[in-house]
C-alpha cells in the first residue's frame, strides 16, 4: 500500500471518529466589550491604564503592572479573583474597569490525528458586531504548533485559498491575537502553574504549544501594529516566553513591511511563493501585481539576520498541472539562488467550489527530489486535520460555514484521493 492509500484510510477513520469528538465546549466567562482589555498592552501601557483609571497611584504603577503581567502571562489567569497576592479591594477595582476574560469558545473540534480547531467568538468593538475566527493546534513529535489568525477574512484573493473567498470583516486587535494563544493554552492545560480549567481536554504527553505560526486567516502584514504587539508579548521572556526562533510569520508578499518585520519583530519569516514567474503568480497570489517577484526576492535578501541557521521558508502549494512540473522546480531553484531558504511543499487542500486539484503524490515527490538534490531542505507538509477542515487555506469562520451538503461533498472529494 503506498502513502496515498494509507493516507486515504486514515482520512476515512478520522471522519468517523471526529463525528463523535466535535463538541461545543462549556462557555467560559466571555470578555465584555465595555471594560477595556488589559491583554495586549505593553508594560508601559498597562501601567498608564492603571493610573488613568485611578486604580493605582503613579508611584505604584510600575510594580503593579509587573505583578499583573506575571499573573496574565506566566500564570495564565483569566479572572482577577485568582490573583491572590493582590488585595480584594484592588481586585474589585480592577474588575470594575478592566477585562482579562477569554473569548467565548464556540466550538472545539479534535481530529483523529490530534489536530484541534477552535472557533472563538470575540465581542463587538465599538459599533461593530461580534466576530468569529479559527485557530488550529497541530501536535507533532517533540513539538506543538499553534496556527494563529490575524484578520477576520482577508482582503487578498489568492485563487487557491478558502479564506480568500471570505471578505475582510476587520483586523484583529493585539488582545484578540494573543487570546488565541492563551485560550488554546487553557484548553490544552498548558499553563503549568495554573489548575487546568474545567472542561479542558488535556493531551496525555508533551509540552503542548512550543511554536506559533501566523498562518491562520488573514494577511498578518496588513495588520502590522497589532501583530507586532502580540508577538512581542508572546516572546517576552518574563511572560509567555516563546522563542522568536519558534515564531513564524507567513506573508503573501507585502514587500514594504518585510524588512520591518525582521527589524521590529525579529521572528522567522515565511513567504507564500507558489509560483516562479510573474504571470502565474499574478493569477495565484494577486498581490504579486503590486509587488512582483523581483521586489519580493530583493526584500527577502534584505531580511535582517538571515544566515544558514536562520533561513526564510518559502511555501509552495502543489497544484496539479499548474505549478508542479520539473521545469517549475528548476525555475524555483534558480529564483532562490543565494537566498538562505527552506522550501515547504504544501499539498493543496481542497475546499468546496475550488477548481484546483492537488498534484499526484508521485509528482510531488519528484519535485521534492529535484529541490533536495539542489541542496534545499524541502519537507512536504503532511496535511493535518483535514477531516475538521483545519488544514492550510481551509479556514473560514462561522459567518460562512459549510452547509452540511458541502461538507459531505468535500469529505467525498478527499476520500476519493488525489489524482491517483
Ligand atoms: N496570509 C498569509 C498567511 C495565511 S495562509 C499568507 O498567505 O502567507 C498560510 C499558508 O497556507 C500560505 O502559504 C497559503 O498560501 C497556504 N494556503 C492557502 N490556501 C491553501 C490551500 N487550499 N491548500 C494548501 N495551502 C494553502
Ligand atoms: Fe489571504 Fe493568505 Fe489566503 Fe492569500 S493565502 S487569500 S493572503 S489568507
CSV table of C-alpha atoms and ligand atoms in Angstrom, one decimal:
chain,number,residue,atom,x,y,z
A,1,UNK,CA,0.0,0.0,0.0
A,2,UNK,CA,1.5,3.3,-0.9
A,3,UNK,CA,1.3,6.5,1.1
A,4,UNK,CA,-1.7,7.8,-0.6
A,5,UNK,CA,-3.8,4.7,0.2
A,6,UNK,CA,-2.6,4.8,3.8
A,7,UNK,CA,-3.5,8.5,4.0
A,8,UNK,CA,-6.9,7.9,2.5
A,9,UNK,CA,-7.6,5.1,5.0
A,10,UNK,CA,-6.6,7.5,7.8
A,11,UNK,CA,-9.0,10.0,6.4
A,12,UNK,CA,-11.9,7.6,6.5
A,13,UNK,CA,-11.1,6.7,10.1
A,14,UNK,CA,-10.7,10.2,11.2
A,15,UNK,CA,-14.0,11.3,9.8
A,16,UNK,CA,-15.8,8.6,11.7
A,17,UNK,CA,-14.0,9.4,14.9
A,18,UNK,CA,-14.3,13.1,14.6
A,19,UNK,CA,-18.1,13.0,14.3
A,20,UNK,CA,-18.0,11.8,17.9
A,21,UNK,CA,-15.5,14.3,19.1
A,22,UNK,CA,-16.7,17.6,17.7
A,23,UNK,CA,-18.0,19.3,20.7
A,24,UNK,CA,-19.4,22.6,22.0
A,25,UNK,CA,-17.1,23.5,24.8
A,26,UNK,CA,-18.6,24.8,28.0
A,27,UNK,CA,-18.5,28.6,27.5
A,28,UNK,CA,-16.0,30.3,29.8
A,29,UNK,CA,-16.8,33.7,31.1
A,30,UNK,CA,-16.7,35.7,27.9
A,31,UNK,CA,-14.9,39.1,27.6
A,32,UNK,CA,-17.1,42.1,27.9
A,33,UNK,CA,-16.8,44.8,25.4
A,34,UNK,CA,-17.4,47.8,27.7
A,35,UNK,CA,-14.4,47.1,30.0
A,36,UNK,CA,-11.1,47.9,28.5
A,37,UNK,CA,-8.8,44.9,27.9
A,38,UNK,CA,-5.5,44.6,29.7
A,39,UNK,CA,-4.3,41.7,27.5
A,40,UNK,CA,-2.2,43.1,24.5
A,41,UNK,CA,-0.9,46.2,26.3
A,42,UNK,CA,2.8,46.8,26.6
A,43,UNK,CA,4.1,47.0,30.2
A,44,UNK,CA,4.2,50.8,29.9
A,45,UNK,CA,0.7,51.0,28.5
A,46,UNK,CA,-0.5,48.7,31.3
A,47,UNK,CA,0.9,51.0,33.9
A,48,UNK,CA,-0.6,54.0,32.2
A,49,UNK,CA,-4.0,52.4,32.0
A,50,UNK,CA,-4.0,51.6,35.7
A,51,UNK,CA,-3.1,55.2,36.6
A,52,UNK,CA,-5.6,56.7,34.1
A,53,UNK,CA,-8.4,54.7,35.6
A,54,UNK,CA,-7.4,55.9,39.1
A,55,UNK,CA,-6.9,52.3,40.3
A,56,UNK,CA,-3.3,52.7,41.4
A,57,UNK,CA,-1.0,55.7,42.2
A,58,UNK,CA,1.7,56.7,39.8
A,59,UNK,CA,4.3,55.6,42.3
A,60,UNK,CA,2.9,52.1,42.4
A,61,UNK,CA,2.1,51.8,38.7
A,62,UNK,CA,5.2,50.1,37.5
A,63,UNK,CA,5.2,47.5,40.3
A,64,UNK,CA,1.5,46.7,39.8
A,65,UNK,CA,2.0,46.4,36.0
A,66,UNK,CA,4.7,43.9,36.6
A,67,UNK,CA,2.6,42.0,39.0
A,68,UNK,CA,-0.3,41.8,36.6
A,69,UNK,CA,2.0,40.9,33.8
A,70,UNK,CA,3.1,37.8,35.7
A,71,UNK,CA,-0.5,36.8,36.6
A,72,UNK,CA,-1.6,37.3,33.0
A,73,UNK,CA,1.2,35.7,31.0
A,74,UNK,CA,3.0,33.3,33.3
A,75,UNK,CA,0.2,32.1,35.5
A,76,UNK,CA,-2.4,32.5,32.7
A,77,UNK,CA,-5.3,33.6,34.9
A,78,UNK,CA,-8.5,34.9,33.3
A,79,UNK,CA,-10.2,36.3,36.4
A,80,UNK,CA,-8.9,39.0,38.8
A,81,UNK,CA,-10.2,36.9,41.8
A,82,UNK,CA,-7.4,34.4,41.1
A,83,UNK,CA,-4.7,37.0,41.8
A,84,UNK,CA,-4.3,36.1,45.5
A,85,UNK,CA,-1.4,38.4,46.3
A,86,UNK,CA,-3.4,41.4,45.3
A,87,UNK,CA,-5.8,42.8,47.9
A,88,UNK,CA,-9.5,42.1,47.5
A,89,UNK,CA,-10.4,45.8,47.2
A,90,UNK,CA,-7.9,46.4,44.4
A,91,UNK,CA,-9.0,43.2,42.6
A,92,UNK,CA,-12.6,44.5,42.7
A,93,UNK,CA,-11.4,47.9,41.4
A,94,UNK,CA,-9.5,46.2,38.6
A,95,UNK,CA,-12.5,44.1,37.7
A,96,UNK,CA,-14.7,47.2,37.6
A,97,UNK,CA,-12.5,48.9,34.9
A,98,UNK,CA,-10.8,46.2,33.0
A,99,UNK,CA,-11.3,42.9,31.3
A,100,UNK,CA,-8.9,39.9,31.2
A,101,UNK,CA,-11.6,37.4,30.2
A,102,UNK,CA,-11.1,34.9,27.4
A,103,UNK,CA,-13.1,34.9,24.2
A,104,UNK,CA,-16.1,32.5,24.0
A,105,UNK,CA,-15.1,29.1,22.8
A,106,UNK,CA,-18.0,28.4,20.4
A,107,UNK,CA,-16.6,25.1,19.2
A,108,UNK,CA,-13.7,22.8,19.7
A,109,UNK,CA,-13.1,20.0,17.2
A,110,UNK,CA,-10.5,17.3,17.7
A,111,UNK,CA,-9.3,15.4,14.7
A,112,UNK,CA,-8.3,11.8,14.7
A,113,UNK,CA,-4.7,12.9,14.3
A,114,UNK,CA,-4.8,15.1,17.4
A,115,UNK,CA,-5.1,18.3,15.5
A,116,UNK,CA,-7.6,20.7,17.1
A,117,UNK,CA,-9.6,23.5,15.7
A,118,UNK,CA,-11.3,26.1,17.8
A,119,UNK,CA,-13.9,28.6,16.8
A,120,UNK,CA,-13.5,31.7,19.0
A,121,UNK,CA,-16.0,34.5,19.3
A,122,UNK,CA,-14.9,38.0,20.2
A,123,UNK,CA,-17.3,40.7,21.5
A,124,UNK,CA,-18.0,43.7,19.3
A,125,UNK,CA,-15.5,46.5,19.1
A,126,UNK,CA,-17.4,49.9,19.2
A,127,UNK,CA,-20.4,49.8,16.9
A,128,UNK,CA,-19.3,46.5,15.2
A,129,UNK,CA,-20.6,43.0,15.6
A,130,UNK,CA,-19.1,40.0,17.4
A,131,UNK,CA,-16.6,38.2,15.2
A,132,UNK,CA,-15.6,34.6,15.0
A,133,UNK,CA,-12.2,33.2,14.0
A,134,UNK,CA,-10.5,29.9,13.8
A,135,UNK,CA,-7.3,28.8,15.5
A,136,UNK,CA,-5.6,25.4,14.9
A,137,UNK,CA,-3.3,23.4,17.1
A,138,UNK,CA,-1.0,20.8,15.4
A,139,UNK,CA,0.8,18.3,17.7
A,140,UNK,CA,3.9,16.7,16.3
A,141,UNK,CA,6.7,14.6,17.6
A,142,UNK,CA,8.5,16.7,20.1
A,143,UNK,CA,6.6,19.9,19.5
A,144,UNK,CA,3.2,21.5,19.2
A,145,UNK,CA,2.4,24.3,16.8
A,146,UNK,CA,-0.4,26.8,17.1
A,147,UNK,CA,-1.6,28.4,13.9
A,148,UNK,CA,-3.0,31.8,14.7
A,149,UNK,CA,-5.3,34.2,12.7
A,150,UNK,CA,-4.5,37.8,12.2
A,151,UNK,CA,-7.7,39.1,10.5
A,152,UNK,CA,-11.3,38.1,10.1
A,153,UNK,CA,-11.3,37.1,6.5
A,154,UNK,CA,-8.7,38.5,4.1
A,155,UNK,CA,-8.6,41.4,1.6
A,156,UNK,CA,-6.4,39.4,-0.7
A,157,UNK,CA,-7.9,36.9,-3.0
A,158,UNK,CA,-5.3,34.1,-3.6
A,159,UNK,CA,-7.2,31.9,-6.0
A,160,UNK,CA,-6.5,28.6,-4.3
A,161,UNK,CA,-7.3,29.8,-0.7
A,162,UNK,CA,-10.6,29.3,1.0
A,163,UNK,CA,-10.0,32.2,3.4
A,164,UNK,CA,-9.6,34.4,0.3
A,165,UNK,CA,-13.2,33.8,-0.6
A,166,UNK,CA,-14.3,35.4,2.6
A,167,UNK,CA,-14.3,39.2,2.6
A,168,UNK,CA,-12.3,41.1,5.2
A,169,UNK,CA,-14.5,41.8,8.2
A,170,UNK,CA,-11.8,43.5,10.3
A,171,UNK,CA,-8.4,43.3,11.7
A,172,UNK,CA,-7.9,41.5,14.9
A,173,UNK,CA,-6.6,43.5,17.9
A,174,UNK,CA,-3.4,42.6,19.7
A,175,UNK,CA,-5.6,41.3,22.5
A,176,UNK,CA,-7.5,39.0,20.2
A,177,UNK,CA,-4.4,37.7,18.6
A,178,UNK,CA,-2.9,36.9,22.0
A,179,UNK,CA,-6.1,35.5,23.3
A,180,UNK,CA,-5.9,32.7,20.7
A,181,UNK,CA,-2.7,31.6,22.2
A,182,UNK,CA,-3.8,31.9,25.8
A,183,UNK,CA,-7.2,30.2,25.3
A,184,UNK,CA,-5.5,27.4,23.4
A,185,UNK,CA,-3.1,27.0,26.4
A,186,UNK,CA,-6.1,26.9,28.7
A,187,UNK,CA,-7.8,24.2,26.6
A,188,UNK,CA,-4.7,22.1,26.4
A,189,UNK,CA,-3.8,22.5,30.1
A,190,UNK,CA,-0.6,24.4,29.0
A,191,UNK,CA,-0.2,26.9,31.8
A,192,UNK,CA,1.8,24.7,34.1
A,193,UNK,CA,1.4,27.0,37.2
A,194,UNK,CA,-2.4,27.0,37.0
A,195,UNK,CA,-5.1,24.5,37.7
A,196,UNK,CA,-6.5,23.2,34.4
A,197,UNK,CA,-9.7,25.0,33.7
A,198,UNK,CA,-12.9,23.0,33.9
A,199,UNK,CA,-13.7,21.2,30.6
A,200,UNK,CA,-10.2,21.3,29.2
A,201,UNK,CA,-9.2,18.1,27.3
A,202,UNK,CA,-5.5,17.7,28.1
A,203,UNK,CA,-3.4,15.7,25.7
A,204,UNK,CA,-1.5,12.9,27.5
A,205,UNK,CA,2.0,13.8,26.6
A,206,UNK,CA,4.4,16.5,25.9
A,207,UNK,CA,4.7,20.3,26.3
A,208,UNK,CA,1.9,21.5,24.3
A,209,UNK,CA,2.5,24.8,22.5
A,210,UNK,CA,6.1,25.3,21.6
A,211,UNK,CA,5.8,27.0,18.3
A,212,UNK,CA,3.5,29.7,16.7
A,213,UNK,CA,2.8,30.2,13.0
A,214,UNK,CA,0.9,33.3,11.8
A,215,UNK,CA,-0.7,31.2,9.1
A,216,UNK,CA,-4.3,31.2,10.0
A,217,UNK,CA,-6.9,33.6,8.5
A,218,UNK,CA,-5.7,36.9,7.1
A,219,UNK,CA,-2.6,38.6,6.0
A,220,UNK,CA,-0.5,39.5,9.1
A,221,UNK,CA,1.4,42.3,7.4
A,222,UNK,CA,-1.8,44.1,6.6
A,223,UNK,CA,-2.3,44.3,10.4
A,224,UNK,CA,1.3,45.1,11.3
A,225,UNK,CA,1.0,47.0,14.5
A,226,UNK,CA,-1.4,44.6,16.3
A,227,UNK,CA,0.6,41.5,15.1
A,228,UNK,CA,3.8,43.2,16.2
A,229,UNK,CA,2.5,43.9,19.7
A,230,UNK,CA,1.0,40.5,20.1
A,231,UNK,CA,4.2,38.7,19.0
A,232,UNK,CA,6.5,40.9,21.2
A,233,UNK,CA,4.3,39.9,24.2
A,234,UNK,CA,4.2,36.2,23.2
A,235,UNK,CA,8.0,36.2,23.0
A,236,UNK,CA,8.6,38.2,26.2
A,237,UNK,CA,10.9,36.2,28.5
A,238,UNK,CA,9.1,37.2,31.7
A,239,UNK,CA,5.8,36.1,30.3
A,240,UNK,CA,4.6,33.7,27.6
A,241,UNK,CA,8.3,33.2,26.7
A,242,UNK,CA,8.1,31.7,23.3
A,243,UNK,CA,11.4,31.9,21.5
A,244,UNK,CA,11.4,34.2,18.4
A,245,UNK,CA,13.1,31.3,16.6
A,246,UNK,CA,9.9,29.4,17.2
A,247,UNK,CA,7.5,32.0,15.8
A,248,UNK,CA,7.0,32.2,12.1
A,249,UNK,CA,5.1,34.9,10.3
A,250,UNK,CA,3.8,34.0,6.9
A,251,UNK,CA,3.1,36.7,4.3
A,252,UNK,CA,1.8,36.6,0.8
A,253,UNK,CA,4.4,39.2,-0.1
A,254,UNK,CA,3.6,42.7,1.4
A,255,UNK,CA,7.0,43.9,0.4
A,256,UNK,CA,7.2,47.3,2.2
A,257,UNK,CA,6.7,45.6,5.6
A,258,UNK,CA,9.1,42.6,5.2
A,259,UNK,CA,12.3,44.2,6.3
A,260,UNK,CA,10.4,46.0,9.2
A,261,UNK,CA,9.2,42.6,10.3
A,262,UNK,CA,12.7,41.5,10.9
A,263,UNK,CA,13.8,44.7,12.4
A,264,UNK,CA,10.9,45.4,14.7
A,265,UNK,CA,9.5,41.9,15.5
A,266,UNK,CA,12.5,39.7,14.8
A,267,UNK,CA,10.6,36.5,14.1
A,268,UNK,CA,11.2,33.9,11.4
A,269,UNK,CA,9.7,34.7,8.0
A,270,UNK,CA,7.8,32.5,5.6
A,271,UNK,CA,6.8,33.7,2.1
A,272,UNK,CA,3.8,32.2,0.3
A,273,UNK,CA,5.6,32.0,-3.1
A,274,UNK,CA,3.6,29.3,-5.0
A,275,UNK,CA,4.9,30.4,-8.5
A,276,UNK,CA,8.2,31.3,-10.0
A,277,UNK,CA,7.2,33.7,-12.7
A,278,UNK,CA,5.1,36.8,-12.5
A,279,UNK,CA,2.4,35.7,-15.0
A,280,UNK,CA,1.4,32.7,-12.9
A,281,UNK,CA,2.0,34.4,-9.6
A,282,UNK,CA,-0.3,37.2,-10.7
A,283,UNK,CA,-3.1,34.6,-11.0
A,284,UNK,CA,-2.4,32.6,-7.9
A,285,UNK,CA,-1.3,35.4,-5.5
A,286,UNK,CA,-2.8,38.6,-6.9
A,287,UNK,CA,-0.8,40.9,-4.6
A,288,UNK,CA,2.1,40.0,-7.0
A,289,UNK,CA,0.7,42.6,-9.4
A,290,UNK,CA,1.5,45.2,-6.8
A,291,UNK,CA,4.8,43.7,-5.6
A,292,UNK,CA,6.3,41.5,-8.3
A,293,UNK,CA,8.8,38.7,-7.7
A,294,UNK,CA,11.8,40.8,-8.3
A,295,UNK,CA,10.9,43.2,-5.5
A,296,UNK,CA,9.8,40.3,-3.3
A,297,UNK,CA,13.0,38.4,-3.6
A,298,UNK,CA,15.0,41.6,-3.1
A,299,UNK,CA,13.1,42.2,0.2
A,300,UNK,CA,13.9,38.7,1.3
A,301,UNK,CA,17.6,39.1,0.6
A,302,UNK,CA,17.5,42.2,2.8
A,303,UNK,CA,15.7,40.4,5.7
A,304,UNK,CA,17.7,41.2,8.9
A,305,UNK,CA,19.7,38.4,10.5
A,306,UNK,CA,19.5,35.9,7.5
A,307,UNK,CA,22.0,33.2,7.6
A,308,UNK,CA,22.2,29.5,7.0
A,309,UNK,CA,21.0,28.9,10.6
A,310,UNK,CA,18.2,31.4,10.1
A,311,UNK,CA,16.5,30.8,6.8
A,312,UNK,CA,13.4,32.1,5.1
A,313,UNK,CA,10.8,29.4,4.5
A,314,UNK,CA,9.2,29.5,1.0
A,315,UNK,CA,5.8,27.9,0.9
A,316,UNK,CA,4.8,26.3,-2.4
A,317,UNK,CA,1.4,24.8,-2.8
A,318,UNK,CA,1.3,21.9,-5.2
A,319,UNK,CA,-1.4,22.4,-7.8
A,320,UNK,CA,-1.9,19.7,-10.4
A,321,UNK,CA,-0.8,20.8,-13.8
A,322,UNK,CA,-0.5,24.4,-12.7
A,323,UNK,CA,2.9,24.8,-11.0
A,324,UNK,CA,4.1,21.3,-10.4
A,325,UNK,CA,6.4,20.4,-13.4
A,326,UNK,CA,10.1,19.7,-13.2
A,327,UNK,CA,10.5,23.0,-15.2
A,328,UNK,CA,8.9,24.7,-12.3
A,329,UNK,CA,11.2,23.0,-9.8
A,330,UNK,CA,14.2,24.2,-11.8
A,331,UNK,CA,12.9,27.7,-12.0
A,332,UNK,CA,12.3,27.7,-8.3
A,333,UNK,CA,15.9,26.7,-7.5
A,334,UNK,CA,17.1,29.4,-9.9
A,335,UNK,CA,14.9,32.1,-8.4
A,336,UNK,CA,16.1,31.4,-4.8
A,337,UNK,CA,19.8,31.1,-5.7
A,338,UNK,CA,21.8,32.7,-2.9
A,339,UNK,CA,18.9,33.2,-0.5
A,340,UNK,CA,19.2,31.2,2.7
A,341,UNK,CA,16.0,29.2,2.2
A,342,UNK,CA,13.9,26.3,3.1
A,343,UNK,CA,11.2,25.2,0.7
A,344,UNK,CA,8.0,23.9,2.2
A,345,UNK,CA,5.9,22.0,-0.3
A,346,UNK,CA,2.2,22.0,0.7
A,347,UNK,CA,-0.1,19.5,-0.9
A,348,UNK,CA,-3.2,21.6,-2.0
A,349,UNK,CA,-6.0,21.2,0.4
A,350,UNK,CA,-9.3,21.2,-1.4
A,351,UNK,CA,-12.4,23.1,-0.5
A,352,UNK,CA,-15.9,23.2,-1.9
A,353,UNK,CA,-16.1,25.2,-5.1
A,354,UNK,CA,-12.4,25.2,-6.0
A,355,UNK,CA,-11.2,24.4,-9.5
A,356,UNK,CA,-7.8,23.3,-8.4
A,357,UNK,CA,-6.6,19.8,-7.6
A,358,UNK,CA,-3.7,18.6,-5.6
A,359,UNK,CA,-0.8,17.3,-7.6
A,360,UNK,CA,-0.3,13.5,-7.7
A,361,UNK,CA,1.9,12.2,-4.9
A,362,UNK,CA,4.5,10.9,-7.4
A,363,UNK,CA,4.8,14.4,-8.9
A,364,UNK,CA,5.2,16.0,-5.5
A,365,UNK,CA,8.0,13.5,-4.7
A,366,UNK,CA,9.8,14.1,-8.0
A,367,UNK,CA,9.5,17.9,-7.4
A,368,UNK,CA,10.9,17.5,-3.8
A,369,UNK,CA,13.7,15.2,-5.0
A,370,UNK,CA,14.8,17.8,-7.5
A,371,UNK,CA,14.9,20.5,-4.9
A,372,UNK,CA,16.6,18.3,-2.4
A,373,UNK,CA,19.3,17.4,-4.9
A,374,UNK,CA,19.8,21.1,-5.5
A,375,UNK,CA,20.7,21.4,-1.8
A,376,UNK,CA,17.4,22.7,-0.3
A,377,UNK,CA,15.6,21.1,2.6
A,378,UNK,CA,12.2,20.7,1.2
A,379,UNK,CA,9.8,18.9,3.5
A,380,UNK,CA,6.4,18.1,2.2
A,381,UNK,CA,4.0,19.4,4.7
A,382,UNK,CA,1.8,16.5,5.7
A,383,UNK,CA,-1.8,17.7,5.7
A,384,UNK,CA,-3.1,17.7,9.2
A,385,UNK,CA,-6.7,17.9,10.5
A,386,UNK,CA,-8.2,17.8,7.0
A,387,UNK,CA,-11.2,16.0,8.5
A,388,UNK,CA,-12.1,19.0,10.5
A,389,UNK,CA,-11.1,21.5,7.7
A,390,UNK,CA,-8.2,22.7,9.8
A,391,UNK,CA,-5.5,22.4,7.1
A,392,UNK,CA,-3.8,25.3,5.4
A,393,UNK,CA,-6.2,27.5,3.5
A,394,UNK,CA,-9.3,25.7,4.7
A,395,UNK,CA,-10.1,28.1,7.5
A,396,UNK,CA,-13.2,30.1,7.3
A,397,UNK,CA,-15.4,31.3,10.1
A,398,UNK,CA,-18.9,30.8,11.3
A,399,UNK,CA,-20.3,33.6,9.3
A,400,UNK,CA,-19.7,31.5,6.2
A,401,UNK,CA,-19.7,27.9,7.5
A,402,UNK,CA,-20.2,25.0,5.2
A,403,UNK,CA,-23.6,23.7,4.6
A,404,UNK,CA,-23.9,20.0,5.5
A,405,UNK,CA,-24.1,19.0,1.9
A,406,UNK,CA,-20.9,20.9,1.1
A,407,UNK,CA,-19.1,19.2,3.9
A,408,UNK,CA,-20.2,15.8,2.7
A,409,UNK,CA,-19.1,16.7,-0.8
A,410,UNK,CA,-15.7,17.8,0.5
A,411,UNK,CA,-15.2,14.7,2.5
A,412,UNK,CA,-16.1,12.5,-0.5
A,413,UNK,CA,-13.6,14.6,-2.6
A,414,UNK,CA,-10.8,14.0,-0.1
A,415,UNK,CA,-11.5,10.3,0.3
A,416,UNK,CA,-11.7,9.8,-3.4
A,417,UNK,CA,-7.9,10.5,-3.4
A,418,UNK,CA,-5.7,13.0,-5.1
A,419,UNK,CA,-5.4,12.2,-8.8
A,420,UNK,CA,-4.1,8.6,-8.5
B,1,LIG,N1,-2.0,35.2,4.5
B,1,LIG,C1,-0.8,34.7,4.8
B,1,LIG,C2,-0.9,33.6,5.9
B,1,LIG,C3,-2.0,32.7,5.9
B,1,LIG,S1,-2.1,31.4,4.7
B,1,LIG,C4,-0.1,34.1,3.6
B,1,LIG,O1,-0.7,34.0,2.6
B,1,LIG,O2,1.1,33.7,3.7
B,1,LIG,C5,-1.0,30.2,5.2
B,1,LIG,C6,-0.4,29.3,4.1
B,1,LIG,O3,-1.4,28.4,3.5
B,1,LIG,C7,0.0,30.2,2.9
B,1,LIG,O4,1.2,29.8,2.4
B,1,LIG,C8,-1.1,29.9,1.9
B,1,LIG,O5,-0.7,30.3,0.6
B,1,LIG,C9,-1.4,28.5,2.1
B,1,LIG,N2,-2.7,28.0,1.6
B,1,LIG,C10,-3.7,28.8,1.4
B,1,LIG,N3,-4.7,28.0,0.8
B,1,LIG,C11,-4.3,26.8,0.7
B,1,LIG,C12,-4.8,25.5,0.3
B,1,LIG,N4,-6.1,25.4,-0.1
B,1,LIG,N5,-4.0,24.4,0.3
B,1,LIG,C13,-2.8,24.5,0.8
B,1,LIG,N6,-2.2,25.6,1.2
B,1,LIG,C14,-2.9,26.8,1.2
B,2,LIG,FE1,-5.2,35.8,2.3
B,2,LIG,FE2,-3.0,34.2,2.7
B,2,LIG,FE3,-5.3,33.2,1.8
B,2,LIG,FE4,-3.9,34.8,0.2
B,2,LIG,S1,-3.3,32.8,1.1
B,2,LIG,S2,-6.1,34.9,0.5
B,2,LIG,S3,-3.1,36.2,1.7
B,2,LIG,S4,-5.0,34.2,3.8
